[in-house]
Amino acid sequence: MCAGSDSAFSPARCWAGCDKRPRGVPCQVHDLWHVVFALPPTFLGEVALKWLEAAQTGLPMCALGAFAGGVRLKPGQRAMVVRHVLPWALRHAASGADLLSVYYERELERPLDALRAELRVELLPQTLR
């Protein structure tokens, strides 16, 4: 993953592996948000990102995916999602930064911290990622 607080987006690293996805499914904003929000592609990272997507887009399918994924978490992880991830996702959605309107391809050479600052990205504490 090309997430790093002091690194720049690297197209070669960020897009590496996209062609290895099943049936040529193209990379999507979801994959870039993993990098921008420093969320690992773990089950907990996916659930956290789905809650962010649900808060950002208001789409029922995102909320359903986040909820269904959350059911499969261990009880301690579910409690962490309720206490920390949900408020974080709602705060970020209320911050006014529209993450869907970012032309990410134009941002690939920028330092990641600069992009995060412009988008007012609040990272989850390291212990929650």
Tab-separated table of N, CA and C in Angstrom:
chain	number	residue	atom	x	y	z
A	1	MET	N	0.842	-1.176	0.000
A	1	MET	CA	0.000	0.000	0.000
A	1	MET	C	0.880	1.230	0.000
A	2	CYS	N	0.472	2.285	-0.660
A	2	CYS	CA	1.339	3.451	-0.761
A	2	CYS	C	0.978	4.515	0.261
A	3	ALA	N	0.361	4.119	1.359
A	3	ALA	CA	0.042	5.090	2.402
A	3	ALA	C	1.281	5.338	3.238
A	4	GLY	N	1.548	6.575	3.480
A	4	GLY	CA	2.656	6.965	4.333
A	4	GLY	C	2.537	8.445	4.561
A	5	SER	N	2.703	8.887	5.779
A	5	SER	CA	2.427	10.282	6.069
A	5	SER	C	3.400	11.222	5.395
A	6	ASP	N	4.608	10.735	5.066
A	6	ASP	CA	5.565	11.648	4.475
A	6	ASP	C	5.831	11.328	3.012
A	7	SER	N	5.082	10.422	2.439
A	7	SER	CA	5.332	10.054	1.053
A	7	SER	C	4.339	10.727	0.119
A	8	ALA	N	4.700	10.746	-1.148
A	8	ALA	CA	3.798	11.250	-2.174
A	8	ALA	C	3.069	10.058	-2.770
A	9	PHE	N	1.917	10.310	-3.380
A	9	PHE	CA	1.266	9.249	-4.119
A	9	PHE	C	2.228	8.797	-5.207
A	10	SER	N	2.317	7.549	-5.438
A	10	SER	CA	3.116	7.018	-6.525
A	10	SER	C	2.188	6.198	-7.396
A	11	PRO	N	1.948	6.662	-8.628
A	11	PRO	CA	1.018	5.922	-9.480
A	11	PRO	C	1.395	4.456	-9.628
A	12	ALA	N	2.688	4.184	-9.756
A	12	ALA	CA	3.115	2.796	-9.931
A	12	ALA	C	2.736	1.955	-8.719
A	13	ARG	N	2.925	2.500	-7.523
A	13	ARG	CA	2.601	1.737	-6.318
A	13	ARG	C	1.109	1.719	-6.052
A	14	CYS	N	0.436	2.858	-6.233
A	14	CYS	CA	-0.998	2.912	-5.938
A	14	CYS	C	-1.802	2.044	-6.880
A	15	TRP	N	-1.402	2.001	-8.129
A	15	TRP	CA	-2.176	1.249	-9.102
A	15	TRP	C	-1.699	-0.179	-9.225
A	16	ALA	N	-0.564	-0.504	-8.610
A	16	ALA	CA	-0.065	-1.885	-8.660
A	16	ALA	C	-1.106	-2.803	-8.048
A	17	GLY	N	-1.377	-3.862	-8.701
A	17	GLY	CA	-2.338	-4.818	-8.184
A	17	GLY	C	-3.744	-4.614	-8.715
A	18	CYS	N	-4.029	-3.447	-9.277
A	18	CYS	CA	-5.383	-3.212	-9.797
A	18	CYS	C	-5.688	-4.143	-10.957
A	19	ASP	N	-4.646	-4.439	-11.757
A	19	ASP	CA	-4.873	-5.325	-12.891
A	19	ASP	C	-4.978	-6.783	-12.454
A	20	LYS	N	-4.699	-7.056	-11.185
A	20	LYS	CA	-4.782	-8.417	-10.676
A	20	LYS	C	-6.143	-8.701	-10.047
A	21	ARG	N	-7.012	-7.720	-10.068
A	21	ARG	CA	-8.325	-7.913	-9.462
A	21	ARG	C	-9.173	-8.808	-10.343
A	22	PRO	N	-10.152	-9.502	-9.766
A	22	PRO	CA	-10.970	-10.436	-10.548
A	22	PRO	C	-11.665	-9.764	-11.724
A	23	ARG	N	-11.620	-10.399	-12.865
A	23	ARG	CA	-12.309	-9.971	-14.082
A	23	ARG	C	-12.006	-8.537	-14.468
A	24	GLY	N	-10.835	-8.050	-14.147
A	24	GLY	CA	-10.429	-6.724	-14.586
A	24	GLY	C	-11.234	-5.599	-13.964
A	25	VAL	N	-11.790	-5.806	-12.779
A	25	VAL	CA	-12.539	-4.744	-12.112
A	25	VAL	C	-11.605	-3.557	-11.932
A	26	PRO	N	-11.964	-2.379	-12.421
A	26	PRO	CA	-11.052	-1.228	-12.327
A	26	PRO	C	-10.917	-0.722	-10.895
A	27	CYS	N	-9.791	-0.080	-10.656
A	27	CYS	CA	-9.608	0.557	-9.349
A	27	CYS	C	-10.657	1.641	-9.202
A	28	GLN	N	-11.098	1.860	-8.007
A	28	GLN	CA	-12.139	2.832	-7.759
A	28	GLN	C	-11.703	3.786	-6.667
A	29	VAL	N	-12.514	4.770	-6.441
A	29	VAL	CA	-12.232	5.732	-5.389
A	29	VAL	C	-12.064	5.026	-4.043
A	30	HIS	N	-12.804	3.972	-3.835
A	30	HIS	CA	-12.699	3.199	-2.597
A	30	HIS	C	-11.244	2.816	-2.322
A	31	ASP	N	-10.555	2.344	-3.339
A	31	ASP	CA	-9.172	1.915	-3.172
A	31	ASP	C	-8.265	3.096	-2.828
A	32	LEU	N	-8.509	4.232	-3.427
A	32	LEU	CA	-7.714	5.423	-3.117
A	32	LEU	C	-8.006	5.923	-1.709
A	33	TRP	N	-9.244	5.780	-1.259
A	33	TRP	CA	-9.582	6.222	0.097
A	33	TRP	C	-8.848	5.384	1.141
A	34	HIS	N	-8.567	4.129	0.821
A	34	HIS	CA	-7.748	3.330	1.741
A	34	HIS	C	-6.409	4.029	1.973
A	35	VAL	N	-5.834	4.561	0.913
A	35	VAL	CA	-4.544	5.243	1.010
A	35	VAL	C	-4.700	6.580	1.715
A	36	VAL	N	-5.651	7.384	1.276
A	36	VAL	CA	-5.837	8.726	1.839
A	36	VAL	C	-6.121	8.660	3.342
A	37	PHE	N	-6.908	7.687	3.768
A	37	PHE	CA	-7.282	7.583	5.182
A	37	PHE	C	-6.409	6.608	5.964
A	38	ALA	N	-5.374	6.075	5.307
A	38	ALA	CA	-4.425	5.148	5.938
A	38	ALA	C	-5.143	3.969	6.583
A	39	LEU	N	-6.160	3.470	5.908
A	39	LEU	CA	-6.907	2.318	6.409
A	39	LEU	C	-6.416	1.066	5.691
A	40	PRO	N	-5.946	0.091	6.435
A	40	PRO	CA	-5.427	-1.120	5.788
A	40	PRO	C	-6.558	-1.928	5.157
A	41	PRO	N	-6.214	-2.758	4.172
A	41	PRO	CA	-7.237	-3.605	3.543
A	41	PRO	C	-7.522	-4.850	4.383
A	42	THR	N	-7.806	-4.616	5.646
A	42	THR	CA	-8.192	-5.689	6.566
A	42	THR	C	-9.705	-5.629	6.718
A	43	PHE	N	-10.265	-6.614	7.390
A	43	PHE	CA	-11.717	-6.603	7.568
A	43	PHE	C	-12.160	-5.363	8.337
A	44	LEU	N	-11.454	-5.035	9.411
A	44	LEU	CA	-11.800	-3.839	10.189
A	44	LEU	C	-11.605	-2.574	9.361
A	45	GLY	N	-10.534	-2.515	8.570
A	45	GLY	CA	-10.300	-1.359	7.698
A	45	GLY	C	-11.400	-1.202	6.663
A	46	GLU	N	-11.879	-2.319	6.135
A	46	GLU	CA	-12.977	-2.272	5.160
A	46	GLU	C	-14.264	-1.770	5.803
A	47	VAL	N	-14.554	-2.247	7.003
A	47	VAL	CA	-15.775	-1.815	7.696
A	47	VAL	C	-15.698	-0.316	7.996
A	48	ALA	N	-14.544	0.140	8.469
A	48	ALA	CA	-14.369	1.566	8.757
A	48	ALA	C	-14.565	2.395	7.497
A	49	LEU	N	-13.984	1.945	6.394
A	49	LEU	CA	-14.121	2.699	5.147
A	49	LEU	C	-15.557	2.659	4.632
A	50	LYS	N	-16.227	1.549	4.811
A	50	LYS	CA	-17.634	1.477	4.390
A	50	LYS	C	-18.496	2.461	5.185
A	51	TRP	N	-18.223	2.615	6.486
A	51	TRP	CA	-18.980	3.593	7.267
A	51	TRP	C	-18.684	5.011	6.768
A	52	LEU	N	-17.432	5.274	6.400
A	52	LEU	CA	-17.092	6.585	5.839
A	52	LEU	C	-17.821	6.799	4.516
A	53	GLU	N	-17.836	5.778	3.666
A	53	GLU	CA	-18.554	5.877	2.393
A	53	GLU	C	-20.039	6.130	2.628
A	54	ALA	N	-20.615	5.438	3.600
A	54	ALA	CA	-22.039	5.617	3.900
A	54	ALA	C	-22.310	7.050	4.355
A	55	ALA	N	-21.445	7.577	5.219
A	55	ALA	CA	-21.632	8.950	5.708
A	55	ALA	C	-21.410	9.957	4.590
A	56	GLN	N	-20.428	9.711	3.724
A	56	GLN	CA	-20.115	10.636	2.634
A	56	GLN	C	-21.197	10.654	1.566
A	57	THR	N	-21.686	9.470	1.189
A	57	THR	CA	-22.592	9.378	0.042
A	57	THR	C	-24.059	9.321	0.421
A	58	GLY	N	-24.360	8.819	1.625
A	58	GLY	CA	-25.748	8.631	2.008
A	58	GLY	C	-26.403	7.461	1.287
A	59	LEU	N	-25.591	6.631	0.627
A	59	LEU	CA	-26.154	5.502	-0.118
A	59	LEU	C	-26.480	4.344	0.819
A	60	PRO	N	-27.692	3.823	0.722
A	60	PRO	CA	-28.091	2.708	1.586
A	60	PRO	C	-27.195	1.483	1.413
A	61	MET	N	-26.706	1.230	0.192
A	61	MET	CA	-25.878	0.035	-0.015
A	61	MET	C	-24.564	0.128	0.760
A	62	CYS	N	-24.038	1.329	0.936
A	62	CYS	CA	-22.813	1.491	1.732
A	62	CYS	C	-23.105	1.229	3.204
A	63	ALA	N	-24.209	1.773	3.682
A	63	ALA	CA	-24.580	1.557	5.086
A	63	ALA	C	-24.873	0.079	5.339
A	64	LEU	N	-25.545	-0.565	4.397
A	64	LEU	CA	-25.850	-1.986	4.553
A	64	LEU	C	-24.565	-2.810	4.571
A	65	GLY	N	-23.628	-2.485	3.680
A	65	GLY	CA	-22.351	-3.190	3.664
A	65	GLY	C	-21.579	-2.981	4.954
A	66	ALA	N	-21.582	-1.757	5.465
A	66	ALA	CA	-20.884	-1.460	6.718
A	66	ALA	C	-21.528	-2.202	7.884
A	67	PHE	N	-22.851	-2.197	7.914
A	67	PHE	CA	-23.567	-2.888	8.989
A	67	PHE	C	-23.329	-4.394	8.921
A	68	ALA	N	-23.490	-4.956	7.723
A	68	ALA	CA	-23.316	-6.403	7.566
A	68	ALA	C	-21.886	-6.819	7.895
A	69	GLY	N	-20.931	-6.025	7.460
A	69	GLY	CA	-19.542	-6.326	7.793
A	69	GLY	C	-19.295	-6.217	9.282
A	70	GLY	N	-19.907	-5.222	9.903
A	70	GLY	CA	-19.746	-5.033	11.338
A	70	GLY	C	-20.273	-6.184	12.163
A	71	VAL	N	-21.289	-6.853	11.652
A	71	VAL	CA	-21.859	-8.004	12.366
A	71	VAL	C	-20.826	-9.115	12.483
A	72	ARG	N	-19.948	-9.212	11.502
A	72	ARG	CA	-18.943	-10.280	11.486
A	72	ARG	C	-17.718	-9.958	12.334
A	73	LEU	N	-17.624	-8.742	12.854
A	73	LEU	CA	-16.488	-8.377	13.699
A	73	LEU	C	-16.605	-9.032	15.072
A	74	LYS	N	-15.485	-9.136	15.754
A	74	LYS	CA	-15.483	-9.624	17.133
A	74	LYS	C	-16.164	-8.573	18.001
A	75	PRO	N	-16.743	-8.956	19.135
A	75	PRO	CA	-17.461	-7.995	19.985
A	75	PRO	C	-16.632	-6.760	20.345
A	76	GLY	N	-15.376	-6.934	20.666
A	76	GLY	CA	-14.526	-5.788	21.006
A	76	GLY	C	-14.331	-4.850	19.834
A	77	GLN	N	-14.196	-5.425	18.633
A	77	GLN	CA	-14.053	-4.606	17.432
A	77	GLN	C	-15.351	-3.864	17.119
A	78	ARG	N	-16.489	-4.538	17.318
A	78	ARG	CA	-17.778	-3.868	17.095
A	78	ARG	C	-17.932	-2.688	18.032
A	79	ALA	N	-17.559	-2.862	19.288
A	79	ALA	CA	-17.647	-1.758	20.251
A	79	ALA	C	-16.751	-0.611	19.826
A	80	MET	N	-15.567	-0.925	19.310
A	80	MET	CA	-14.642	0.104	18.843
A	80	MET	C	-15.244	0.871	17.653
A	81	VAL	N	-15.909	0.140	16.771
A	81	VAL	CA	-16.546	0.787	15.618
A	81	VAL	C	-17.625	1.754	16.097
A	82	VAL	N	-18.445	1.327	17.030
A	82	VAL	CA	-19.532	2.176	17.531
A	82	VAL	C	-18.980	3.396	18.267
A	83	ARG	N	-17.958	3.192	19.084
A	83	ARG	CA	-17.410	4.296	19.892
A	83	ARG	C	-16.539	5.259	19.115
A	84	HIS	N	-15.798	4.737	18.129
A	84	HIS	CA	-14.796	5.586	17.478
A	84	HIS	C	-15.008	5.779	15.976
A	85	VAL	N	-15.280	4.691	15.263
A	85	VAL	CA	-15.352	4.767	13.806
A	85	VAL	C	-16.595	5.520	13.349
A	86	LEU	N	-17.765	5.192	13.898
A	86	LEU	CA	-18.990	5.886	13.473
A	86	LEU	C	-18.916	7.394	13.723
A	87	PRO	N	-18.522	7.846	14.909
A	87	PRO	CA	-18.406	9.295	15.103
A	87	PRO	C	-17.373	9.932	14.163
A	88	TRP	N	-16.273	9.215	13.917
A	88	TRP	CA	-15.242	9.713	12.999
A	88	TRP	C	-15.815	9.880	11.593
A	89	ALA	N	-16.530	8.878	11.112
A	89	ALA	CA	-17.111	8.938	9.766
A	89	ALA	C	-18.116	10.086	9.657
A	90	LEU	N	-18.950	10.247	10.674
A	90	LEU	CA	-19.943	11.332	10.653
A	90	LEU	C	-19.273	12.702	10.727
A	91	ARG	N	-18.227	12.822	11.549
A	91	ARG	CA	-17.488	14.104	11.623
A	91	ARG	C	-16.876	14.437	10.274
A	92	HIS	N	-16.287	13.441	9.638
A	92	HIS	CA	-15.639	13.715	8.357
A	92	HIS	C	-16.661	14.103	7.304
A	93	ALA	N	-17.788	13.418	7.278
A	93	ALA	CA	-18.829	13.751	6.297
A	93	ALA	C	-19.371	15.153	6.534
A	94	ALA	N	-19.449	15.568	7.791
A	94	ALA	CA	-19.956	16.902	8.124
A	94	ALA	C	-18.924	18.002	7.890
A	95	SER	N	-17.666	17.615	7.657
A	95	SER	CA	-16.608	18.613	7.493
A	95	SER	C	-16.743	19.403	6.200
A	96	GLY	N	-17.539	18.903	5.278
A	96	GLY	CA	-17.773	19.639	4.052
A	96	GLY	C	-16.878	19.235	2.897
A	97	ALA	N	-15.876	18.412	3.126
A	97	ALA	CA	-15.004	17.974	2.041
A	97	ALA	C	-15.715	16.879	1.245
A	98	ASP	N	-16.025	17.177	-0.017
A	98	ASP	CA	-16.702	16.207	-0.874
A	98	ASP	C	-15.649	15.328	-1.537
A	99	LEU	N	-15.463	14.152	-1.008
A	99	LEU	CA	-14.403	13.261	-1.480
A	99	LEU	C	-14.681	12.669	-2.851
A	100	LEU	N	-15.939	12.653	-3.261
A	100	LEU	CA	-16.267	12.098	-4.568
A	100	LEU	C	-15.942	13.046	-5.713
A	101	SER	N	-15.805	14.319	-5.431
A	101	SER	CA	-15.552	15.279	-6.505
A	101	SER	C	-14.068	15.544	-6.727
A	102	VAL	N	-13.216	14.857	-6.010
A	102	VAL	CA	-11.773	15.042	-6.180
A	102	VAL	C	-11.320	14.307	-7.436
A	103	TYR	N	-10.552	14.988	-8.258
A	103	TYR	CA	-9.984	14.384	-9.466
A	103	TYR	C	-8.661	13.758	-9.040
A	104	TYR	N	-8.727	12.551	-8.511
A	104	TYR	CA	-7.575	11.911	-7.875
A	104	TYR	C	-6.404	11.714	-8.823
A	105	GLU	N	-6.658	11.467	-10.103
A	105	GLU	CA	-5.566	11.258	-11.044
A	105	GLU	C	-4.658	12.481	-11.129
A	106	ARG	N	-5.208	13.655	-10.902
A	106	ARG	CA	-4.401	14.886	-10.925
A	106	ARG	C	-3.628	15.088	-9.620
A	107	GLU	N	-3.933	14.305	-8.622
A	107	GLU	CA	-3.312	14.462	-7.302
A	107	GLU	C	-2.233	13.421	-7.021
A	108	LEU	N	-1.987	12.528	-7.957
A	108	LEU	CA	-1.114	11.394	-7.692
A	108	LEU	C	0.333	11.761	-7.389
A	109	GLU	N	0.801	12.884	-7.865
A	109	GLU	CA	2.195	13.265	-7.629
A	109	GLU	C	2.356	14.184	-6.424
A	110	ARG	N	1.261	14.583	-5.827
A	110	ARG	CA	1.297	15.467	-4.659
A	110	ARG	C	1.693	14.726	-3.401
A	111	PRO	N	2.341	15.406	-2.466
A	111	PRO	CA	2.587	14.758	-1.175
A	111	PRO	C	1.250	14.396	-0.516
A	112	LEU	N	1.211	13.228	0.048
A	112	LEU	CA	-0.021	12.723	0.650
A	112	LEU	C	-0.503	13.623	1.782
A	113	ASP	N	0.414	14.130	2.583
A	113	ASP	CA	0.021	15.028	3.680
A	113	ASP	C	-0.635	16.303	3.162
A	114	ALA	N	-0.168	16.816	2.026
A	114	ALA	CA	-0.764	18.025	1.443
A	114	ALA	C	-2.192	17.762	0.987
A	115	LEU	N	-2.405	16.616	0.367
A	115	LEU	CA	-3.762	16.258	-0.061
A	115	LEU	C	-4.672	16.071	1.148
A	116	ARG	N	-4.161	15.385	2.163
A	116	ARG	CA	-4.962	15.184	3.376
A	116	ARG	C	-5.322	16.509	4.022
A	117	ALA	N	-4.380	17.447	4.047
A	117	ALA	CA	-4.655	18.753	4.654
A	117	ALA	C	-5.723	19.498	3.856
A	118	GLU	N	-5.616	19.475	2.539
A	118	GLU	CA	-6.598	20.177	1.709
A	118	GLU	C	-7.992	19.585	1.868
A	119	LEU	N	-8.066	18.276	1.984
A	119	LEU	CA	-9.365	17.604	2.131
A	119	LEU	C	-9.846	17.556	3.583
A	120	ARG	N	-9.047	18.101	4.489
A	120	ARG	CA	-9.362	18.112	5.919
A	120	ARG	C	-9.593	16.685	6.437
A	121	VAL	N	-8.690	15.791	6.036
A	121	VAL	CA	-8.785	14.390	6.424
A	121	VAL	C	-8.353	14.231	7.869
A	122	GLU	N	-9.200	13.586	8.634
A	122	GLU	CA	-8.890	13.222	10.017
A	122	GLU	C	-8.637	11.722	10.014
A	123	LEU	N	-7.424	11.330	10.353
A	123	LEU	CA	-7.109	9.914	10.405
A	123	LEU	C	-7.589	9.322	11.733
A	124	LEU	N	-7.997	8.079	11.670
A	124	LEU	CA	-8.291	7.365	12.904
A	124	LEU	C	-6.989	7.186	13.670
A	125	PRO	N	-7.029	7.138	14.988
A	125	PRO	CA	-5.806	6.858	15.739
A	125	PRO	C	-5.172	5.537	15.260
A	126	GLN	N	-3.867	5.479	15.310
A	126	GLN	CA	-3.133	4.305	14.833
A	126	GLN	C	-3.644	3.003	15.448
A	127	THR	N	-4.038	3.048	16.697
A	127	THR	CA	-4.516	1.835	17.379
A	127	THR	C	-5.841	1.322	16.813
A	128	LEU	N	-6.552	2.166	16.079
A	128	LEU	CA	-7.839	1.760	15.504
A	128	LEU	C	-7.717	1.347	14.047
A	129	ARG	N	-6.519	1.477	13.481
A	129	ARG	CA	-6.351	1.113	12.056
A	129	ARG	C	-5.768	-0.248	11.911
